């Protein structure tokens, strides 16, 4: 069974701290996506990682992909309250399309002022 | 509009009734997806449309669920004889195509509650 596991599922942290969310997956793939979802809102695309060793950064967020370890990380640097949201990773097990992505359960991140 | 539009945003229905959920994708997007998100869960793939090709219905959980896409644009997801376990957020998304690397844009979802 194809699985995508995120941890932690819930994270409460103080502003200014650094932390990492992990996304492990059980199938061969070099296509991984990170999304953000605010409460009651749509999912917003953050990063698309398309190769082993890919690293992308946007503001205080940085995502990386290690296809050999089947692991992606989302690192948060000097967290600010506005980053509070639920973060999802999703893996494309087919590697040639993106319509049957397998999704993690999400990591709910709360950043306290 | 500029984004994926879904309606209704909220729907409360009685068990056994039929519901229709509508999705208007971003103009020019040939790929359209329906997902279901239950409370605290990740997304569950339901169905995928690509242009005029036959849809991939492999994610539909039962024959009570069906979807169509008219004219390659607007899509309707229909749930017949709703059950309480159908309560979830139904998310529609679209993208330029199925090729990997295309960003999938999501609507804000239709929150369905079956009572």
PDB file of C-alpha atoms in Angstrom:
ATOM      1  CA  UNK A   1       0.000   0.000   0.000  1.00  0.00           C
ATOM      2  CA  UNK A   2       1.282   3.422  -0.927  1.00  0.00           C
ATOM      3  CA  UNK A   3       1.696   5.578   2.134  1.00  0.00           C
ATOM      4  CA  UNK A   4       2.764   9.112   2.826  1.00  0.00           C
ATOM      5  CA  UNK A   5       3.457   9.838   6.452  1.00  0.00           C
ATOM      6  CA  UNK A   6       3.992  13.256   7.920  1.00  0.00           C
ATOM      7  CA  UNK A   7       5.355  14.020  11.324  1.00  0.00           C
ATOM      8  CA  UNK A   8       4.629  15.629  13.527  1.00  0.00           C
ATOM      9  CA  UNK A   9       0.897  15.864  12.912  1.00  0.00           C
ATOM     10  CA  UNK A  10       0.634  18.741  15.312  1.00  0.00           C
ATOM     11  CA  UNK A  11       3.235  21.310  16.251  1.00  0.00           C
ATOM     12  CA  UNK A  12       2.980  24.287  18.539  1.00  0.00           C
ATOM     13  CA  UNK A  13       5.974  26.554  18.629  1.00  0.00           C
ATOM     14  CA  UNK A  14       7.080  30.025  19.591  1.00  0.00           C
ATOM     15  CA  UNK A  15       7.852  32.774  17.152  1.00  0.00           C
ATOM     16  CA  UNK A  16      11.494  33.013  16.264  1.00  0.00           C
ATOM     17  CA  UNK A  17      12.193  29.282  16.567  1.00  0.00           C
ATOM     18  CA  UNK A  18      13.270  26.891  13.852  1.00  0.00           C
ATOM     19  CA  UNK A  19      11.613  23.587  13.142  1.00  0.00           C
ATOM     20  CA  UNK A  20      11.306  20.849  10.518  1.00  0.00           C
ATOM     21  CA  UNK A  21       8.327  18.900   9.260  1.00  0.00           C
ATOM     22  CA  UNK A  22       9.075  15.479   7.808  1.00  0.00           C
ATOM     23  CA  UNK A  23       7.354  13.674   4.976  1.00  0.00           C
ATOM     24  CA  UNK A  24       8.191  10.000   4.429  1.00  0.00           C
ATOM     25  CA  UNK A  25       6.771   7.983   1.580  1.00  0.00           C
ATOM     26  CA  UNK A  26       6.732   4.321   0.728  1.00  0.00           C
ATOM     27  CA  UNK A  27       7.016   4.257  -3.062  1.00  0.00           C
ATOM     28  CA  UNK A  28       9.650   5.151  -5.590  1.00  0.00           C
ATOM     29  CA  UNK A  29       9.093   8.693  -6.708  1.00  0.00           C
ATOM     30  CA  UNK A  30      10.987  11.841  -7.481  1.00  0.00           C
ATOM     31  CA  UNK A  31       7.976  14.105  -7.541  1.00  0.00           C
ATOM     32  CA  UNK A  32       6.816  15.697  -4.330  1.00  0.00           C
ATOM     33  CA  UNK A  33       4.574  18.640  -3.548  1.00  0.00           C
ATOM     34  CA  UNK A  34       4.059  20.808  -0.484  1.00  0.00           C
ATOM     35  CA  UNK A  35       0.806  22.667   0.114  1.00  0.00           C
ATOM     36  CA  UNK A  36      -0.453  25.025   2.787  1.00  0.00           C
ATOM     37  CA  UNK A  37      -4.036  25.216   3.992  1.00  0.00           C
ATOM     38  CA  UNK A  38      -5.449  27.918   6.239  1.00  0.00           C
ATOM     39  CA  UNK A  39      -8.592  27.055   8.257  1.00  0.00           C
ATOM     40  CA  UNK A  40     -11.643  27.049   6.046  1.00  0.00           C
ATOM     41  CA  UNK A  41      -9.581  27.959   3.018  1.00  0.00           C
ATOM     42  CA  UNK A  42      -8.263  26.349  -0.113  1.00  0.00           C
ATOM     43  CA  UNK A  43      -4.925  24.579  -0.464  1.00  0.00           C
ATOM     44  CA  UNK A  44      -2.127  26.781  -1.713  1.00  0.00           C
ATOM     45  CA  UNK A  45       0.829  25.348  -3.578  1.00  0.00           C
ATOM     46  CA  UNK A  46       4.158  26.048  -1.869  1.00  0.00           C
ATOM     47  CA  UNK A  47       6.766  23.907  -3.587  1.00  0.00           C
ATOM     48  CA  UNK A  48       7.091  21.360  -6.343  1.00  0.00           C
ATOM     49  CA  UNK A  49      10.201  19.181  -5.997  1.00  0.00           C
ATOM     50  CA  UNK A  50      11.068  17.269  -9.132  1.00  0.00           C
ATOM     51  CA  UNK A  51      14.404  15.579  -8.575  1.00  0.00           C
ATOM     52  CA  UNK A  52      16.651  14.020  -5.989  1.00  0.00           C
ATOM     53  CA  UNK A  53      18.445  16.682  -4.046  1.00  0.00           C
ATOM     54  CA  UNK A  54      16.013  19.410  -5.078  1.00  0.00           C
ATOM     55  CA  UNK A  55      15.897  22.307  -2.677  1.00  0.00           C
ATOM     56  CA  UNK A  56      13.528  25.231  -2.911  1.00  0.00           C
ATOM     57  CA  UNK A  57      13.156  28.230  -0.651  1.00  0.00           C
ATOM     58  CA  UNK A  58      10.496  30.866  -0.262  1.00  0.00           C
ATOM     59  CA  UNK A  59      10.846  33.330   2.572  1.00  0.00           C
ATOM     60  CA  UNK A  60      11.164  31.450   5.844  1.00  0.00           C
ATOM     61  CA  UNK A  61      10.279  28.094   4.287  1.00  0.00           C
ATOM     62  CA  UNK A  62      12.686  25.701   2.643  1.00  0.00           C
ATOM     63  CA  UNK A  63      11.809  22.314   1.203  1.00  0.00           C
ATOM     64  CA  UNK A  64      14.141  19.532   0.159  1.00  0.00           C
ATOM     65  CA  UNK A  65      13.821  16.090  -1.360  1.00  0.00           C
ATOM     66  CA  UNK A  66      15.926  12.958  -0.835  1.00  0.00           C
ATOM     67  CA  UNK A  67      14.511  10.304  -3.134  1.00  0.00           C
ATOM     68  CA  UNK A  68      16.887   7.607  -1.899  1.00  0.00           C
ATOM     69  CA  UNK A  69      15.663   8.033   1.651  1.00  0.00           C
ATOM     70  CA  UNK A  70      12.124   8.662   0.362  1.00  0.00           C
ATOM     71  CA  UNK A  71      12.032  11.733   2.533  1.00  0.00           C
ATOM     72  CA  UNK A  72      11.155  15.360   2.103  1.00  0.00           C
ATOM     73  CA  UNK A  73      11.562  18.038   4.720  1.00  0.00           C
ATOM     74  CA  UNK A  74       9.944  21.423   5.143  1.00  0.00           C
ATOM     75  CA  UNK A  75      12.118  23.641   7.287  1.00  0.00           C
ATOM     76  CA  UNK A  76      10.819  26.740   8.990  1.00  0.00           C
ATOM     77  CA  UNK A  77      13.308  29.396   9.955  1.00  0.00           C
ATOM     78  CA  UNK A  78      12.566  32.017  12.627  1.00  0.00           C
ATOM     79  CA  UNK A  79       8.875  31.229  12.598  1.00  0.00           C
ATOM     80  CA  UNK A  80       6.310  34.025  12.548  1.00  0.00           C
ATOM     81  CA  UNK A  81       2.629  33.869  13.472  1.00  0.00           C
ATOM     82  CA  UNK A  82       1.527  34.209   9.831  1.00  0.00           C
ATOM     83  CA  UNK A  83       2.973  30.783   9.079  1.00  0.00           C
ATOM     84  CA  UNK A  84       0.340  29.126  11.276  1.00  0.00           C
ATOM     85  CA  UNK A  85      -1.527  26.719   8.987  1.00  0.00           C
ATOM     86  CA  UNK A  86      -1.774  23.056   8.086  1.00  0.00           C
ATOM     87  CA  UNK A  87       0.953  21.834   5.763  1.00  0.00           C
ATOM     88  CA  UNK A  88       0.461  18.874   3.462  1.00  0.00           C
ATOM     89  CA  UNK A  89       2.942  16.919   1.404  1.00  0.00           C
ATOM     90  CA  UNK A  90       1.853  14.836  -1.566  1.00  0.00           C
ATOM     91  CA  UNK A  91       3.735  12.303  -3.665  1.00  0.00           C
ATOM     92  CA  UNK A  92       3.216  11.408  -7.311  1.00  0.00           C
ATOM     93  CA  UNK A  93       3.761   7.625  -7.433  1.00  0.00           C
ATOM     94  CA  UNK A  94       3.350   7.439 -11.205  1.00  0.00           C
ATOM     95  CA  UNK A  95       5.977  10.046 -11.950  1.00  0.00           C
ATOM     96  CA  UNK A  96       4.337  10.996 -15.216  1.00  0.00           C
ATOM     97  CA  UNK A  97       1.162  12.685 -14.094  1.00  0.00           C
ATOM     98  CA  UNK A  98      -0.132  14.486 -11.115  1.00  0.00           C
ATOM     99  CA  UNK A  99      -3.710  13.439 -10.790  1.00  0.00           C
ATOM    100  CA  UNK A 100      -3.371  10.583  -8.363  1.00  0.00           C
ATOM    101  CA  UNK A 101      -1.139  12.198  -5.831  1.00  0.00           C
ATOM    102  CA  UNK A 102      -0.953  10.386  -2.507  1.00  0.00           C
ATOM    103  CA  UNK A 103      -1.384  12.837   0.334  1.00  0.00           C
ATOM    104  CA  UNK A 104      -0.063  12.964   3.851  1.00  0.00           C
ATOM    105  CA  UNK A 105      -2.494  13.643   6.690  1.00  0.00           C
ATOM    106  CA  UNK A 106      -1.145  17.128   7.211  1.00  0.00           C
ATOM    107  CA  UNK A 107       0.833  18.871   9.930  1.00  0.00           C
ATOM    108  CA  UNK A 108      -1.092  21.473  11.872  1.00  0.00           C
ATOM    109  CA  UNK A 109       1.338  24.205  12.827  1.00  0.00           C
ATOM    110  CA  UNK A 110       0.505  26.798  15.465  1.00  0.00           C
ATOM    111  CA  UNK A 111       2.988  29.576  16.028  1.00  0.00           C
ATOM    112  CA  UNK A 112       2.465  31.556  19.185  1.00  0.00           C
ATOM    113  CA  UNK A 113       3.405  35.234  19.312  1.00  0.00           C
TER     114      UNK A 113
ATOM    115  CA  UNK B   1     -12.896  34.577 -11.877  1.00  0.00           C
ATOM    116  CA  UNK B   2      -9.204  34.114 -11.431  1.00  0.00           C
ATOM    117  CA  UNK B   3      -9.395  31.004  -9.300  1.00  0.00           C
ATOM    118  CA  UNK B   4     -11.283  27.725  -9.034  1.00  0.00           C
ATOM    119  CA  UNK B   5     -14.830  28.427  -7.962  1.00  0.00           C
ATOM    120  CA  UNK B   6     -16.997  25.934  -6.093  1.00  0.00           C
ATOM    121  CA  UNK B   7     -20.616  26.019  -5.021  1.00  0.00           C
ATOM    122  CA  UNK B   8     -22.287  25.675  -2.668  1.00  0.00           C
ATOM    123  CA  UNK B   9     -19.662  26.526  -0.093  1.00  0.00           C
ATOM    124  CA  UNK B  10     -21.746  24.838   2.593  1.00  0.00           C
ATOM    125  CA  UNK B  11     -24.496  22.258   2.283  1.00  0.00           C
ATOM    126  CA  UNK B  12     -26.471  20.522   5.009  1.00  0.00           C
ATOM    127  CA  UNK B  13     -28.647  17.714   3.735  1.00  0.00           C
ATOM    128  CA  UNK B  14     -30.737  14.944   5.169  1.00  0.00           C
ATOM    129  CA  UNK B  15     -29.602  11.374   4.894  1.00  0.00           C
ATOM    130  CA  UNK B  16     -30.957   9.777   1.744  1.00  0.00           C
ATOM    131  CA  UNK B  17     -31.170  12.989  -0.274  1.00  0.00           C
ATOM    132  CA  UNK B  18     -29.170  13.662  -3.418  1.00  0.00           C
ATOM    133  CA  UNK B  19     -26.708  16.544  -3.622  1.00  0.00           C
ATOM    134  CA  UNK B  20     -24.929  18.258  -6.487  1.00  0.00           C
ATOM    135  CA  UNK B  21     -21.664  20.094  -6.080  1.00  0.00           C
ATOM    136  CA  UNK B  22     -20.415  22.405  -8.787  1.00  0.00           C
ATOM    137  CA  UNK B  23     -16.900  23.344  -9.855  1.00  0.00           C
ATOM    138  CA  UNK B  24     -15.842  26.064 -12.270  1.00  0.00           C
ATOM    139  CA  UNK B  25     -12.117  25.602 -13.051  1.00  0.00           C
ATOM    140  CA  UNK B  26      -9.625  28.219 -14.073  1.00  0.00           C
ATOM    141  CA  UNK B  27     -10.146  29.202 -17.678  1.00  0.00           C
ATOM    142  CA  UNK B  28      -7.847  27.274 -19.998  1.00  0.00           C
ATOM    143  CA  UNK B  29      -7.141  24.466 -17.551  1.00  0.00           C
ATOM    144  CA  UNK B  30      -7.758  21.141 -19.225  1.00  0.00           C
ATOM    145  CA  UNK B  31      -7.265  18.991 -16.136  1.00  0.00           C
ATOM    146  CA  UNK B  32      -9.897  18.939 -13.413  1.00  0.00           C
ATOM    147  CA  UNK B  33      -9.840  16.918 -10.200  1.00  0.00           C
ATOM    148  CA  UNK B  34     -12.213  16.152  -7.381  1.00  0.00           C
ATOM    149  CA  UNK B  35     -10.868  15.272  -3.962  1.00  0.00           C
ATOM    150  CA  UNK B  36     -12.504  14.596  -0.628  1.00  0.00           C
ATOM    151  CA  UNK B  37     -11.068  15.761   2.660  1.00  0.00           C
ATOM    152  CA  UNK B  38     -12.418  14.406   5.911  1.00  0.00           C
ATOM    153  CA  UNK B  39     -11.783  16.144   9.211  1.00  0.00           C
ATOM    154  CA  UNK B  40      -8.113  15.948  10.122  1.00  0.00           C
ATOM    155  CA  UNK B  41      -7.276  13.811   7.116  1.00  0.00           C
ATOM    156  CA  UNK B  42      -5.317  14.190   3.944  1.00  0.00           C
ATOM    157  CA  UNK B  43      -6.930  14.358   0.550  1.00  0.00           C
ATOM    158  CA  UNK B  44      -8.652  11.377  -1.032  1.00  0.00           C
ATOM    159  CA  UNK B  45      -8.683  11.303  -4.832  1.00  0.00           C
ATOM    160  CA  UNK B  46     -12.141  10.866  -6.339  1.00  0.00           C
ATOM    161  CA  UNK B  47     -12.107  11.531 -10.077  1.00  0.00           C
ATOM    162  CA  UNK B  48     -10.004  13.181 -12.762  1.00  0.00           C
ATOM    163  CA  UNK B  49     -10.948  14.759 -16.085  1.00  0.00           C
ATOM    164  CA  UNK B  50      -8.434  15.607 -18.803  1.00  0.00           C
ATOM    165  CA  UNK B  51      -9.736  17.400 -21.868  1.00  0.00           C
ATOM    166  CA  UNK B  52     -12.099  15.200 -23.847  1.00  0.00           C
ATOM    167  CA  UNK B  53     -10.618  11.947 -22.612  1.00  0.00           C
ATOM    168  CA  UNK B  54     -12.625   9.466 -20.585  1.00  0.00           C
ATOM    169  CA  UNK B  55     -12.414  10.409 -16.917  1.00  0.00           C
ATOM    170  CA  UNK B  56     -10.500   8.367 -14.391  1.00  0.00           C
ATOM    171  CA  UNK B  57     -13.194   7.352 -11.914  1.00  0.00           C
ATOM    172  CA  UNK B  58     -11.053   4.946  -9.939  1.00  0.00           C
ATOM    173  CA  UNK B  59     -11.291   6.968  -6.738  1.00  0.00           C
ATOM    174  CA  UNK B  60     -15.059   7.151  -6.483  1.00  0.00           C
ATOM    175  CA  UNK B  61     -15.975   5.339  -3.252  1.00  0.00           C
ATOM    176  CA  UNK B  62     -19.279   3.860  -4.422  1.00  0.00           C
ATOM    177  CA  UNK B  63     -21.764   3.906  -7.273  1.00  0.00           C
ATOM    178  CA  UNK B  64     -23.688   6.598  -5.420  1.00  0.00           C
ATOM    179  CA  UNK B  65     -20.992   9.010  -6.574  1.00  0.00           C
ATOM    180  CA  UNK B  66     -20.808  10.297 -10.125  1.00  0.00           C
ATOM    181  CA  UNK B  67     -19.351  13.295 -11.882  1.00  0.00           C
ATOM    182  CA  UNK B  68     -19.513  14.905 -15.250  1.00  0.00           C
ATOM    183  CA  UNK B  69     -17.754  17.721 -16.996  1.00  0.00           C
ATOM    184  CA  UNK B  70     -19.624  19.587 -19.654  1.00  0.00           C
ATOM    185  CA  UNK B  71     -17.874  21.283 -22.538  1.00  0.00           C
ATOM    186  CA  UNK B  72     -14.507  20.659 -20.980  1.00  0.00           C
ATOM    187  CA  UNK B  73     -15.163  23.297 -18.357  1.00  0.00           C
ATOM    188  CA  UNK B  74     -17.677  23.185 -15.506  1.00  0.00           C
ATOM    189  CA  UNK B  75     -17.948  19.957 -13.535  1.00  0.00           C
ATOM    190  CA  UNK B  76     -20.666  18.603 -11.285  1.00  0.00           C
ATOM    191  CA  UNK B  77     -20.148  15.974  -8.608  1.00  0.00           C
ATOM    192  CA  UNK B  78     -23.357  14.201  -7.652  1.00  0.00           C
ATOM    193  CA  UNK B  79     -23.869  12.123  -4.561  1.00  0.00           C
ATOM    194  CA  UNK B  80     -27.057  10.082  -4.514  1.00  0.00           C
ATOM    195  CA  UNK B  81     -28.800   8.800  -1.396  1.00  0.00           C
ATOM    196  CA  UNK B  82     -26.327  10.557   0.864  1.00  0.00           C
ATOM    197  CA  UNK B  83     -25.038   8.817   3.971  1.00  0.00           C
ATOM    198  CA  UNK B  84     -23.546  10.327   7.103  1.00  0.00           C
ATOM    199  CA  UNK B  85     -20.101   9.041   6.155  1.00  0.00           C
ATOM    200  CA  UNK B  86     -20.280  11.257   3.066  1.00  0.00           C
ATOM    201  CA  UNK B  87     -19.875  14.299   5.314  1.00  0.00           C
ATOM    202  CA  UNK B  88     -16.606  15.942   4.307  1.00  0.00           C
ATOM    203  CA  UNK B  89     -15.151  18.812   2.358  1.00  0.00           C
ATOM    204  CA  UNK B  90     -15.242  18.186  -1.372  1.00  0.00           C
ATOM    205  CA  UNK B  91     -12.386  19.968  -3.100  1.00  0.00           C
ATOM    206  CA  UNK B  92     -12.188  20.691  -6.773  1.00  0.00           C
ATOM    207  CA  UNK B  93      -8.907  21.580  -8.438  1.00  0.00           C
ATOM    208  CA  UNK B  94      -7.619  22.311 -11.899  1.00  0.00           C
ATOM    209  CA  UNK B  95      -4.316  22.535 -13.715  1.00  0.00           C
ATOM    210  CA  UNK B  96      -2.981  23.273 -17.177  1.00  0.00           C
ATOM    211  CA  UNK B  97      -2.548  19.576 -17.784  1.00  0.00           C
ATOM    212  CA  UNK B  98      -1.522  16.310 -16.238  1.00  0.00           C
ATOM    213  CA  UNK B  99       2.184  16.738 -16.757  1.00  0.00           C
ATOM    214  CA  UNK B 100       4.216  16.625 -13.644  1.00  0.00           C
ATOM    215  CA  UNK B 101       5.299  20.039 -12.528  1.00  0.00           C
ATOM    216  CA  UNK B 102       2.009  21.728 -13.321  1.00  0.00           C
ATOM    217  CA  UNK B 103       0.692  23.401 -10.222  1.00  0.00           C
ATOM    218  CA  UNK B 104      -2.709  22.198  -9.100  1.00  0.00           C
ATOM    219  CA  UNK B 105      -4.982  25.050  -8.027  1.00  0.00           C
ATOM    220  CA  UNK B 106      -7.672  24.258  -5.513  1.00  0.00           C
ATOM    221  CA  UNK B 107     -11.049  25.792  -4.865  1.00  0.00           C
ATOM    222  CA  UNK B 108     -12.174  26.574  -1.346  1.00  0.00           C
ATOM    223  CA  UNK B 109     -14.279  23.468  -1.195  1.00  0.00           C
ATOM    224  CA  UNK B 110     -17.870  22.516  -0.602  1.00  0.00           C
ATOM    225  CA  UNK B 111     -18.488  21.576   3.018  1.00  0.00           C
ATOM    226  CA  UNK B 112     -21.093  18.818   3.055  1.00  0.00           C
ATOM    227  CA  UNK B 113     -22.848  17.752   6.231  1.00  0.00           C
ATOM    228  CA  UNK B 114     -25.286  14.854   6.113  1.00  0.00           C
ATOM    229  CA  UNK B 115     -27.639  14.736   9.085  1.00  0.00           C
TER     230      UNK B 115
END
